Short mmCIF file of C-alpha atoms in Angstrom, two decimals:
data_model
loop_
_atom_site.label_atom_id
_atom_site.label_comp_id
_atom_site.label_asym_id
_atom_site.label_seq_id
_atom_site.Cartn_x
_atom_site.Cartn_y
_atom_site.Cartn_z
CA MET A 1 38.55 15.01 -11.71
CA SER A 2 35.23 13.42 -10.82
CA GLU A 3 32.26 15.70 -10.32
CA GLU A 4 31.06 15.98 -6.72
CA LEU A 5 28.71 17.81 -4.43
CA ILE A 6 30.38 18.76 -1.14
CA VAL A 7 28.29 18.95 2.06
CA GLU A 8 29.58 21.90 3.97
CA ARG A 9 26.74 21.94 6.52
CA ALA A 10 24.44 18.93 6.81
CA GLY A 11 21.80 20.56 9.01
CA VAL A 12 19.41 18.67 11.35
CA GLN A 13 19.10 15.64 9.01
CA SER A 14 20.05 15.41 5.36
CA LEU A 15 20.24 12.08 3.56
CA VAL A 16 20.30 10.48 0.17
CA VAL A 17 16.82 9.33 -0.91
CA ALA A 18 15.43 7.66 -4.01
CA ALA A 19 12.46 5.58 -4.99
CA PRO A 20 11.18 3.14 -2.26
CA ARG A 21 12.74 -0.27 -1.76
CA TRP A 22 9.80 -2.29 -3.08
CA GLY A 23 9.33 -6.06 -2.72
CA HIS A 24 11.28 -6.84 0.43
CA ARG A 25 8.89 -6.19 3.34
CA HIS A 26 8.43 -9.92 3.78
CA GLU A 27 12.17 -9.90 4.57
CA ALA A 28 11.66 -7.18 7.16
CA VAL A 29 13.16 -4.52 4.90
CA ALA A 30 11.48 -1.08 5.06
CA TRP A 31 10.47 0.87 1.98
CA CYS A 32 12.37 4.06 2.99
CA GLY A 33 12.65 6.55 0.12
CA ALA A 34 11.69 10.24 0.00
CA PHE A 35 9.28 11.21 2.78
CA ASP A 36 7.59 13.74 0.46
CA ARG A 37 7.35 11.48 -2.61
CA ARG A 38 5.52 14.14 -4.62
CA ALA A 39 8.39 16.66 -4.20
CA TYR A 40 10.94 13.97 -5.10
CA ASP A 41 9.02 13.08 -8.30
CA ASP A 42 8.58 16.75 -9.25
CA ALA A 43 12.25 17.61 -8.75
CA HIS A 44 13.41 14.78 -10.99
CA ALA A 45 10.75 15.45 -13.62
CA ILE A 46 11.87 19.11 -13.81
CA LEU A 47 15.41 17.91 -14.72
CA GLY A 48 14.41 15.00 -16.91
CA ASN A 49 16.12 12.50 -14.58
CA GLU A 50 15.20 8.86 -14.41
CA ALA A 51 12.36 8.26 -11.97
CA ALA A 52 14.51 6.33 -9.52
CA ALA A 53 17.52 8.66 -9.38
CA ALA A 54 19.07 9.57 -6.04
CA ALA A 55 18.50 13.05 -4.58
CA ILE A 56 19.05 14.73 -1.20
CA GLU A 57 16.30 15.24 1.33
CA ILE A 58 17.05 18.18 3.68
CA ALA A 59 14.90 18.23 6.85
CA TYR A 60 14.29 21.59 8.50
CA GLY A 61 16.78 23.46 6.33
CA ASN A 62 19.92 25.14 7.81
CA ALA A 63 22.24 23.34 5.34
CA CYS A 64 24.83 24.27 2.70
CA VAL A 65 26.35 22.40 -0.28
CA ARG A 66 29.05 23.38 -2.76
CA PHE A 67 29.27 22.34 -6.41
CA THR A 68 32.72 21.36 -7.77
CA SER A 69 31.53 21.67 -11.38
CA ALA A 70 28.76 23.37 -13.35
CA ARG A 71 25.44 21.51 -12.84
CA THR A 72 21.73 21.97 -13.29
CA PHE A 73 19.62 21.36 -10.17
CA ALA A 74 16.06 21.72 -8.95
CA LEU A 75 14.36 22.18 -5.59
CA ALA A 76 10.93 20.94 -4.52
CA GLY A 77 8.98 20.57 -1.31
CA ALA A 78 9.48 22.90 1.67
CA ASP A 79 10.42 26.50 0.92
CA ALA A 80 13.62 26.88 2.91
CA ASP A 81 14.72 30.31 1.69
CA ALA A 82 17.28 28.76 -0.66
CA ARG A 83 20.06 31.02 -2.03
CA LEU A 84 22.64 30.28 -4.73
CA ASP A 85 25.73 32.39 -4.10
CA GLU A 86 23.63 34.54 -1.81
CA GLU A 87 20.99 35.19 -4.49
CA PRO A 88 17.42 34.01 -3.72
CA ILE A 89 16.23 31.25 -6.05
CA ALA A 90 12.85 29.74 -6.84
CA ALA A 91 11.86 26.16 -6.34
CA TYR A 92 10.21 24.02 -9.04
CA ARG A 93 12.54 25.39 -11.74
CA ALA A 94 15.78 24.14 -13.31
CA ILE A 95 18.68 26.32 -12.11
CA GLU A 96 22.30 26.40 -13.27
CA ALA A 97 25.10 26.31 -10.71
CA ARG A 98 28.72 27.19 -11.58
CA ALA A 99 31.77 25.35 -10.37
CA GLY A 100 32.35 26.61 -6.85
CA SER A 101 28.74 27.78 -6.32
CA ARG A 102 27.34 27.47 -2.87
CA LEU A 103 23.68 26.56 -2.25
CA ARG A 104 22.47 27.58 1.21
CA PHE A 105 19.19 26.69 2.90
CA GLY A 106 17.59 28.65 5.75
CA LEU A 107 14.73 27.58 7.93
CA PRO A 108 11.62 26.41 6.05
CA ARG A 109 8.87 29.04 5.75
CA ASP A 110 6.37 26.23 5.27
CA GLY A 111 6.66 22.47 5.32
CA ALA A 112 9.61 20.50 6.70
CA ARG A 113 11.60 18.78 3.95
CA THR A 114 13.20 20.09 0.80
CA ILE A 115 14.32 17.83 -2.06
CA LEU A 116 17.53 18.81 -3.88
CA ALA A 117 17.78 16.96 -7.20
CA ILE A 118 20.87 17.22 -9.38
CA ALA A 119 20.85 16.58 -13.16
CA GLY A 120 21.87 12.93 -13.48
CA GLY A 121 21.37 12.23 -9.78
CA ILE A 122 23.72 11.32 -6.95
CA ALA A 123 26.01 8.40 -7.96
CA VAL A 124 25.37 5.90 -5.16
CA PRO A 125 24.89 2.15 -5.70
CA SER A 126 21.44 0.53 -5.74
CA VAL A 127 20.95 -1.89 -2.82
CA LEU A 128 18.02 -4.28 -2.96
CA GLY A 129 16.56 -2.28 -5.86
CA SER A 130 16.80 1.22 -4.41
CA ARG A 131 19.41 3.96 -3.80
CA SER A 132 17.62 5.18 -0.69
CA THR A 133 19.14 5.35 2.77
CA ASP A 134 17.81 2.89 5.30
CA LEU A 135 18.92 4.68 8.50
CA ARG A 136 17.67 1.98 10.90
CA SER A 137 19.48 -0.88 9.10
CA GLY A 138 22.49 1.19 8.02
CA PHE A 139 22.67 0.49 4.29
CA GLY A 140 21.86 2.21 1.03
CA GLY A 141 22.23 5.93 0.21
CA PHE A 142 25.61 7.37 1.11
CA GLN A 143 27.37 4.88 3.41
CA GLY A 144 24.08 3.85 4.94
CA ARG A 145 23.83 6.99 7.15
CA ALA A 146 22.65 10.59 7.32
CA LEU A 147 25.00 13.09 5.68
CA ARG A 148 27.71 14.81 7.68
CA ASP A 149 29.70 18.01 7.25
CA GLY A 150 32.51 17.40 4.76
CA ASP A 151 30.89 14.47 2.89
CA ARG A 152 31.72 14.44 -0.84
CA LEU A 153 28.85 13.01 -2.94
CA PRO A 154 29.77 11.73 -6.43
CA LEU A 155 27.45 12.92 -9.18
CA ALA A 156 26.16 10.65 -11.98
CA ALA A 157 26.46 11.45 -15.71
CA ARG A 158 23.95 14.04 -16.86
CA GLY A 159 20.99 12.94 -18.96
CA GLY A 160 20.05 14.39 -22.32
CA GLN A 161 16.44 15.45 -21.65
CA LEU A 162 15.43 19.10 -21.61
CA PRO A 163 14.41 20.51 -18.22
CA ARG A 164 10.84 21.72 -17.68
CA ALA A 165 9.16 23.68 -14.89
CA ARG A 166 6.57 22.37 -12.43
CA GLU A 167 4.17 24.19 -10.16
CA ALA A 168 4.35 23.91 -6.44
CA VAL A 169 1.41 22.11 -4.78
CA LYS A 170 -0.29 23.88 -1.91
CA ARG A 171 -0.15 21.60 1.04
CA ASP A 172 -2.28 21.23 4.18
CA ALA A 173 -2.28 18.89 7.18
CA ARG A 174 -5.67 17.30 6.45
CA PHE A 175 -5.41 13.57 5.80
CA ARG A 176 -8.12 11.37 4.24
CA VAL A 177 -8.35 8.07 6.07
CA VAL A 178 -10.25 4.76 5.71
CA ARG A 179 -11.18 2.63 8.66
CA GLU A 180 -9.38 -0.73 8.83
CA ARG A 181 -12.34 -2.79 9.82
CA ILE A 182 -10.62 -6.13 9.49
CA HIS A 183 -7.96 -5.09 11.95
CA CYS A 184 -10.04 -3.00 14.37
CA ARG A 185 -13.65 -3.98 15.12
CA ASP A 186 -14.01 -1.03 17.47
CA ALA A 187 -15.68 1.59 15.34
CA ALA A 188 -15.61 4.09 18.22
CA ALA A 189 -11.81 4.31 18.02
CA PHE A 190 -12.01 5.36 14.40
CA THR A 191 -14.72 7.87 15.21
CA GLU A 192 -12.59 9.44 17.91
CA LEU A 193 -9.63 9.64 15.59
CA CYS A 194 -11.62 11.69 13.07
CA SER A 195 -13.61 13.73 15.56
CA ARG A 196 -10.89 16.10 16.86
CA PRO A 197 -7.61 17.71 15.86
CA TRP A 198 -4.20 16.38 16.78
CA ARG A 199 -0.69 17.78 16.82
CA ALA A 200 2.55 16.33 15.43
CA SER A 201 4.71 15.41 18.44
CA PRO A 202 8.34 16.50 18.63
CA GLN A 203 9.06 12.75 18.97
CA SER A 204 8.01 12.25 15.32
CA ASP A 205 10.52 11.06 12.75
CA ARG A 206 10.71 9.22 9.41
CA MET A 207 9.48 6.02 11.10
CA GLY A 208 6.27 7.58 12.29
CA VAL A 209 4.40 10.73 13.24
CA ARG A 210 3.23 10.60 16.83
CA CYS A 211 -0.04 12.46 17.50
CA GLU A 212 -0.66 14.54 20.63
CA GLY A 213 -4.03 15.56 21.99
CA GLU A 214 -6.89 13.96 23.92
CA PRO A 215 -6.17 10.18 23.98
CA ILE A 216 -8.54 7.71 22.31
CA ARG A 217 -10.32 5.66 24.96
CA GLY A 218 -10.96 2.38 23.10
CA GLU A 219 -8.76 -0.53 21.92
CA ARG A 220 -6.34 -0.65 24.88
CA ARG A 221 -4.77 -3.95 23.88
CA GLU A 222 -2.03 -5.58 21.87
CA ILE A 223 -2.84 -7.96 19.05
CA ALA A 224 -1.09 -10.72 17.09
CA THR A 225 1.72 -9.25 15.05
CA LEU A 226 0.58 -8.23 11.55
CA ALA A 227 1.96 -6.49 8.54
CA VAL A 228 2.00 -2.69 8.61
CA PHE A 229 2.92 -0.07 5.99
CA PRO A 230 3.60 3.65 5.55
CA GLY A 231 0.30 5.42 6.21
CA THR A 232 -0.92 2.77 8.69
CA ILE A 233 -2.36 4.38 11.85
CA GLN A 234 -1.69 2.37 14.98
CA LEU A 235 -3.18 2.87 18.44
CA PRO A 236 -0.72 2.14 21.29
CA PRO A 237 -2.01 1.49 24.80
CA ASN A 238 -1.55 5.16 25.78
CA GLY A 239 -4.30 6.13 23.31
CA PHE A 240 -2.17 8.47 21.20
CA PRO A 241 -2.23 7.46 17.48
CA VAL A 242 0.96 6.88 15.52
CA VAL A 243 0.97 7.35 11.73
CA LEU A 244 3.72 5.19 10.26
CA GLY A 245 6.16 6.88 7.90
CA VAL A 246 8.34 5.76 5.01
CA ASP A 247 10.95 4.19 7.27
CA ALA A 248 8.37 2.26 9.32
CA GLN A 249 8.84 -1.24 10.55
CA THR A 250 7.23 -4.06 8.56
CA THR A 251 5.10 -5.58 11.38
CA GLY A 252 3.44 -4.38 14.50
CA GLY A 253 1.36 -5.57 17.44
CA TYR A 254 -0.84 -2.53 18.18
CA PRO A 255 -4.40 -2.25 16.86
CA VAL A 256 -4.61 -0.67 13.39
CA ILE A 257 -7.55 1.69 13.32
CA ALA A 258 -7.11 3.43 9.95
CA SER A 259 -4.90 4.06 6.92
CA ILE A 260 -4.07 7.26 5.09
CA LEU A 261 -4.92 7.32 1.43
CA ASP A 262 -1.85 6.90 -0.77
CA GLU A 263 -2.55 10.21 -2.43
CA ASP A 264 -2.08 12.01 0.91
CA LEU A 265 1.06 10.23 2.10
CA TRP A 266 3.43 12.84 0.74
CA LYS A 267 2.00 15.40 3.14
CA LEU A 268 3.33 13.41 6.12
CA GLY A 269 6.86 14.29 5.06
CA GLU A 270 6.09 18.03 5.21
CA LEU A 271 4.44 18.09 8.67
CA ARG A 272 6.08 20.59 10.99
CA LEU A 273 6.61 19.60 14.62
CA GLY A 274 3.64 20.90 16.68
CA GLU A 275 1.47 21.42 13.56
CA GLU A 276 -2.22 20.66 13.83
CA ILE A 277 -3.41 17.49 12.00
CA THR A 278 -6.93 16.45 11.13
CA PHE A 279 -8.18 13.10 9.75
CA THR A 280 -11.20 13.02 7.43
CA PRO A 281 -13.07 9.67 6.99
CA VAL A 282 -13.81 8.38 3.50
CA GLN A 283 -15.67 5.25 2.45
CA SER A 284 -13.69 2.50 0.82
CA ILE A 285 -14.42 -0.86 -0.78
CA ASP A 286 -12.29 -3.60 -2.29
CA LEU A 287 -13.11 -5.14 -5.71
CA ASN A 288 -11.85 -8.70 -6.11
CA ALA A 289 -11.93 -11.17 -8.96
CA ASP A 290 -11.09 -14.85 -9.35
CA LEU A 291 -8.31 -15.00 -11.96
CA GLY A 292 -5.85 -17.46 -13.57
CA GLU A 293 -8.77 -19.73 -14.46
CA GLY A 294 -8.33 -19.47 -18.23
CA SER A 295 -10.62 -16.53 -18.93
CA ALA A 296 -9.70 -14.11 -21.72
CA ASP A 297 -10.89 -11.21 -19.51
CA ASP A 298 -8.09 -11.46 -16.94
CA ALA A 299 -5.97 -8.66 -18.38
CA GLU A 300 -8.92 -6.26 -18.47
CA LEU A 301 -10.07 -7.21 -14.99
CA LEU A 302 -6.68 -6.48 -13.49
CA GLU A 303 -7.07 -2.89 -14.67
CA ILE A 304 -10.36 -2.71 -12.76
CA VAL A 305 -10.11 -4.66 -9.47
CA THR A 306 -7.92 -4.08 -6.41
CA SER A 307 -7.50 -7.72 -5.35
CA ALA A 308 -6.83 -10.89 -7.34
CA ASN A 309 -7.68 -14.41 -6.17
CA ILE A 310 -5.40 -16.62 -8.27
CA ALA A 311 -6.25 -20.25 -8.96
CA CYS A 312 -3.41 -22.35 -7.65
CA GLY A 313 -3.88 -25.88 -8.97
CA GLY A 314 -7.00 -27.30 -7.41
CA HIS A 315 -9.71 -26.44 -9.92
CA ALA A 316 -7.55 -24.53 -12.42
CA GLY A 317 -4.08 -23.03 -12.77
CA ASP A 318 -0.59 -24.35 -13.24
CA GLU A 319 2.93 -23.04 -12.88
CA ARG A 320 2.79 -20.92 -16.01
CA SER A 321 -0.66 -19.41 -15.47
CA MET A 322 0.11 -18.59 -11.82
CA ARG A 323 3.37 -16.86 -12.73
CA GLU A 324 1.81 -14.93 -15.60
CA THR A 325 -1.08 -13.76 -13.37
CA VAL A 326 1.21 -12.78 -10.52
CA ARG A 327 3.34 -10.68 -12.91
CA ALA A 328 0.30 -8.99 -14.39
CA ALA A 329 -1.13 -8.28 -10.90
CA LEU A 330 2.22 -6.73 -9.84
CA ARG A 331 2.20 -4.47 -12.91
CA CYS A 332 -1.29 -3.26 -12.08
CA GLY A 333 -0.64 -2.85 -8.33
CA VAL A 334 -3.28 -5.41 -7.41
CA ALA A 335 -3.16 -7.36 -4.17
CA ILE A 336 -2.39 -11.04 -4.70
CA GLY A 337 -4.22 -13.86 -2.97
CA ALA A 338 -4.51 -17.60 -3.26
CA HIS A 339 -7.71 -19.27 -4.56
CA PRO A 340 -7.52 -22.88 -3.32
CA SER A 341 -10.28 -25.43 -3.96
CA TYR A 342 -11.19 -29.06 -3.75
CA PRO A 343 -8.87 -31.05 -6.08
CA ASP A 344 -11.48 -31.10 -8.84
CA ARG A 345 -10.26 -29.84 -12.18
CA GLU A 346 -12.88 -31.83 -14.05
CA GLY A 347 -15.75 -30.20 -12.16
CA PHE A 348 -14.02 -26.79 -11.92
CA GLY A 349 -14.12 -27.08 -8.12
CA ARG A 350 -17.90 -26.67 -8.07
CA ARG A 351 -18.87 -30.22 -7.14
CA ALA A 352 -19.62 -31.06 -3.50
CA MET A 353 -16.97 -33.45 -2.23
CA GLU A 354 -16.26 -35.26 1.02
CA PHE A 355 -12.76 -34.95 2.62
CA ARG A 356 -11.48 -35.47 6.17
CA SER A 357 -10.32 -32.33 7.91
CA GLU A 358 -6.62 -33.28 7.70
CA SER A 359 -6.95 -33.80 3.93
CA ILE A 360 -8.49 -30.33 3.50
CA VAL A 361 -5.67 -28.80 5.55
CA ALA A 362 -3.10 -30.66 3.38
CA PHE A 363 -4.44 -29.66 -0.07
CA VAL A 364 -5.25 -26.06 0.91
CA THR A 365 -1.74 -25.67 2.36
CA GLU A 366 -0.21 -27.20 -0.74
CA GLN A 367 -2.05 -24.87 -3.06
CA ILE A 368 -1.23 -21.74 -1.03
CA ALA A 369 2.41 -22.74 -0.85
CA ALA A 370 2.58 -23.21 -4.60
CA LEU A 371 1.40 -19.62 -5.29
CA ALA A 372 3.41 -18.16 -2.44
CA ARG A 373 6.62 -19.63 -3.86
CA ILE A 374 5.93 -18.04 -7.31
CA ALA A 375 5.03 -14.76 -5.71
CA ARG A 376 8.28 -14.72 -3.81
CA ASP A 377 10.18 -15.50 -7.02
CA GLU A 378 8.56 -12.42 -8.55
CA GLY A 379 9.29 -10.12 -5.60
CA ALA A 380 5.75 -10.19 -4.25
CA SER A 381 3.96 -11.66 -1.27
CA LEU A 382 0.43 -12.96 -0.66
CA THR A 383 -2.09 -10.83 1.21
CA HIS A 384 -5.10 -13.19 1.43
CA VAL A 385 -6.72 -16.56 0.77
CA LYS A 386 -10.19 -17.05 -0.67
CA PRO A 387 -11.53 -20.58 -1.08
CA HIS A 388 -13.14 -21.43 -4.38
CA GLY A 389 -16.52 -22.89 -5.41
CA ALA A 390 -17.84 -25.78 -3.35
CA LEU A 391 -15.10 -25.40 -0.75
CA TYR A 392 -16.08 -21.77 -0.26
CA ASN A 393 -19.77 -22.66 0.07
CA ARG A 394 -19.18 -25.55 2.45
CA SER A 395 -16.91 -23.54 4.68
CA ALA A 396 -19.59 -20.90 5.02
CA VAL A 397 -22.01 -23.37 6.71
CA ASP A 398 -19.94 -26.27 8.05
CA VAL A 399 -17.82 -25.84 11.14
CA GLU A 400 -15.37 -28.68 10.39
CA THR A 401 -14.67 -27.42 6.90
CA ALA A 402 -14.39 -23.81 8.08
CA ASP A 403 -11.91 -24.86 10.77
CA ALA A 404 -9.88 -26.92 8.33
CA VAL A 405 -9.60 -24.01 5.87
CA ALA A 406 -8.82 -21.52 8.65
CA GLY A 407 -6.33 -23.92 10.24
CA ALA A 408 -4.50 -24.37 6.92
CA VAL A 409 -4.21 -20.59 6.44
CA ALA A 410 -3.15 -19.93 10.00
CA GLY A 411 -0.65 -22.76 9.89
CA PHE A 412 0.88 -21.35 6.69
CA ASP A 413 1.00 -17.64 7.54
CA ARG A 414 -1.03 -15.79 10.22
CA ASN A 415 -0.56 -12.48 8.40
CA LEU A 416 -2.81 -13.69 5.58
CA ALA A 417 -6.43 -12.56 5.64
CA LEU A 418 -9.18 -15.08 4.90
CA VAL A 419 -11.94 -13.94 2.52
CA GLY A 420 -15.34 -15.49 3.10
CA LEU A 421 -19.06 -14.91 2.66
CA ALA A 422 -20.14 -11.97 4.83
CA GLY A 423 -21.66 -13.05 8.09
CA SER A 424 -20.86 -16.73 7.59
CA LEU A 425 -19.19 -19.44 9.63
CA SER A 426 -16.16 -19.09 7.36
CA THR A 427 -15.09 -15.68 8.69
CA GLU A 428 -16.40 -16.36 12.20
CA ARG A 429 -14.21 -19.43 12.63
CA ALA A 430 -11.21 -17.69 10.93
CA ARG A 431 -11.28 -15.01 13.61
CA ALA A 432 -11.31 -17.78 16.27
CA PHE A 433 -7.99 -18.93 14.72
CA GLY A 434 -6.57 -15.36 15.08
CA LEU A 435 -6.85 -14.56 11.40
CA ARG A 436 -7.81 -11.26 9.87
CA THR A 437 -10.96 -11.62 7.80
CA VAL A 438 -12.47 -9.97 4.80
CA GLU A 439 -16.31 -10.18 4.64
CA GLU A 440 -17.22 -10.66 0.97
CA LEU A 441 -20.27 -9.54 -0.94
CA PHE A 442 -21.34 -10.28 -4.52
CA ALA A 443 -22.45 -7.82 -7.21
CA ASP A 444 -23.60 -10.41 -9.67
CA ARG A 445 -25.39 -12.90 -7.37
CA ARG A 446 -28.83 -12.63 -5.85
CA TYR A 447 -29.28 -12.87 -2.08
CA ARG A 448 -31.90 -14.76 -0.03
CA ASN A 449 -33.83 -12.91 2.69
CA ASP A 450 -31.58 -14.55 5.31
CA GLY A 451 -28.48 -13.03 3.72
CA GLY A 452 -27.25 -16.19 2.07
CA LEU A 453 -26.70 -16.49 -1.68
CA VAL A 454 -29.28 -18.02 -3.98
CA ALA A 455 -27.82 -21.33 -5.23
CA ARG A 456 -26.28 -21.08 -8.70
CA GLY A 457 -28.56 -23.84 -10.02
CA GLU A 458 -31.76 -21.96 -9.08
CA PRO A 459 -33.54 -19.69 -11.59
CA GLY A 460 -32.46 -16.02 -11.35
CA ALA A 461 -29.43 -16.80 -9.16
CA LEU A 462 -27.14 -14.79 -11.38
CA ILE A 463 -27.62 -11.09 -12.21
CA GLU A 464 -27.21 -10.68 -15.98
CA SER A 465 -27.57 -6.88 -16.33
CA ALA A 466 -24.46 -4.76 -15.68
CA GLU A 467 -26.67 -1.89 -14.58
CA GLU A 468 -28.46 -4.10 -12.02
CA ALA A 469 -25.13 -5.42 -10.80
CA ALA A 470 -23.83 -1.86 -10.31
CA ASP A 471 -27.04 -0.92 -8.40
CA GLN A 472 -26.55 -3.93 -6.10
CA ALA A 473 -22.86 -3.13 -5.60
CA ILE A 474 -23.69 0.41 -4.44
CA ALA A 475 -26.36 -0.83 -2.03
CA LEU A 476 -24.00 -3.50 -0.61
CA ALA A 477 -21.09 -1.13 -0.21
CA ARG A 478 -23.34 1.37 1.65
CA SER A 479 -24.77 -1.31 3.88
CA GLY A 480 -21.44 -1.80 5.80
CA ARG A 481 -21.95 -5.56 5.74
CA GLY A 482 -18.62 -6.31 4.06
CA GLU A 483 -15.25 -4.98 2.93
CA SER A 484 -14.95 -6.60 -0.54
CA ILE A 485 -17.21 -7.07 -3.58
CA CYS A 486 -16.54 -10.04 -5.80
CA LEU A 487 -16.68 -9.61 -9.60
CA HIS A 488 -16.64 -13.06 -11.18
CA GLY A 489 -14.03 -13.39 -13.90
CA ASP A 490 -15.62 -16.36 -15.69
CA GLY A 491 -18.89 -14.77 -16.88
CA ALA A 492 -19.70 -13.95 -20.48
CA ASN A 493 -19.54 -10.18 -19.80
CA ALA A 494 -17.09 -10.21 -16.89
CA SER A 495 -15.10 -7.10 -17.87
CA ALA A 496 -18.21 -5.08 -18.78
CA PHE A 497 -19.80 -5.93 -15.45
CA ALA A 498 -16.64 -5.02 -13.57
CA ARG A 499 -16.20 -1.76 -15.41
CA ALA A 500 -19.83 -0.69 -14.68
CA VAL A 501 -19.53 -1.59 -11.02
CA ARG A 502 -16.18 0.29 -10.64
CA GLN A 503 -17.50 3.41 -12.35
CA ARG A 504 -20.64 3.57 -10.25
CA LEU A 505 -18.68 3.12 -7.04
CA LEU A 506 -16.28 5.89 -7.98
CA GLU A 507 -19.17 8.21 -8.90
CA ALA A 508 -20.67 7.49 -5.52
CA GLY A 509 -17.46 8.71 -3.82
CA PHE A 510 -15.99 5.36 -2.75
CA VAL A 511 -12.26 4.90 -2.61
CA LEU A 512 -11.20 1.55 -4.18
CA ARG A 513 -8.46 -0.25 -2.31
CA SER A 514 -7.52 -3.75 -1.23
CA ALA A 515 -9.16 -4.86 1.97
CA ALA A 516 -6.53 -7.46 2.82
CA SER A 517 -3.41 -5.35 2.29
CA LEU A 518 -2.62 -2.45 4.60
CA ASP A 519 -0.74 -0.61 1.78
CA GLY A 520 -3.92 -0.41 -0.17
#
């Protein structure tokens, strides 16, 4: 007889959860997965299960399951007064159940969701790379739905690893947030978000936590649809913020005023209805590098930066280099962007060239499309576009060139952000085309008094000391003039410079995250 777990009482909402469904948001498929990811990871680690094994998430307790055979299990997350055959049991420990044992859950004393992991996991098929339930779309998990009384869940074969204990993590309802400046130019809305407490509305669910309190006055508008992610904080016209959860939609048309740090997302899943919530602002900055240009430092730089601008055939790069760099960026969790240039491989894209606007649109579009196709093949999607070399410099000062580049990006995908020199025509014109923009600063280039860059050919244009570059990066990040700092990947000491800049920013309390991607 197959081993099963019988659901005798499903409670308010119990469902099969697993690791998120990565890599399909461009197809309008939500991540889903455990709402309290930390509890999910802990429960499986206690049992020695594979990291993506399926478990049960029990919201607000009041549930009961019965084992048809002896099994080891572990609980993590909310303390729901769990009892095995009427005996109280501890969470964050491996516990043995006998055949016929009943595991009952009362109401949570603290938190909202309890993870029940079974040695080996729940035996449900993987759909689009995950065993998690997608309630809204009706697939994955157990029959694509929440569990019901009488469901019989098949159990997978037990693993051979020895169980080990974990310690419970004390939770709170304080969330660290960064302002999404490229999506919301209204700083007052972010200030209001962080200036007062909120409460989790009873209308909250796995798609999002609705906040109740005094409404925010600014940003009463809808915007062009853009990509959103778990942890994104939207501001609807009524002024009450919504924090998107693990089952959140993939796009939205409300202003995005902030995002919760990834490290705090697990706490969303444990919020109790009516609980007080506070948001604490933190400073963030993006570190980007131009990669796929033949430098030996690419692998090291991908361990340091948060965004990669990948050469896509104009000045450097081919099918092989683009694919290898995309794969490496995915492994490192780095945002992927296109780095188009004038078609000038001989001059590495640094020579001034004359092209009609329609020609610029054509070759920029062609280069973006080449990288986007490879990214899709690898289960990724582009987040931004940053022109290279002479095209970058020309678009910063010439309206026709700036419009051609912005038009190419907007025509290809309006969800892409355009990266350009801070305060330049490049980003100004991109916004006129309805694009998100990332204002870029440089750690290893000297600036003129008017805010422009000293030309590369002039003496002292390049900063050669890693310490000086780190000092400049701190000053630029604190100035608020931009969202991203470029670390050139083709210098003699590229990785040493990048490492020094990253370390100094972390020591100064900055959070490093992609500026173009809302999932950080």
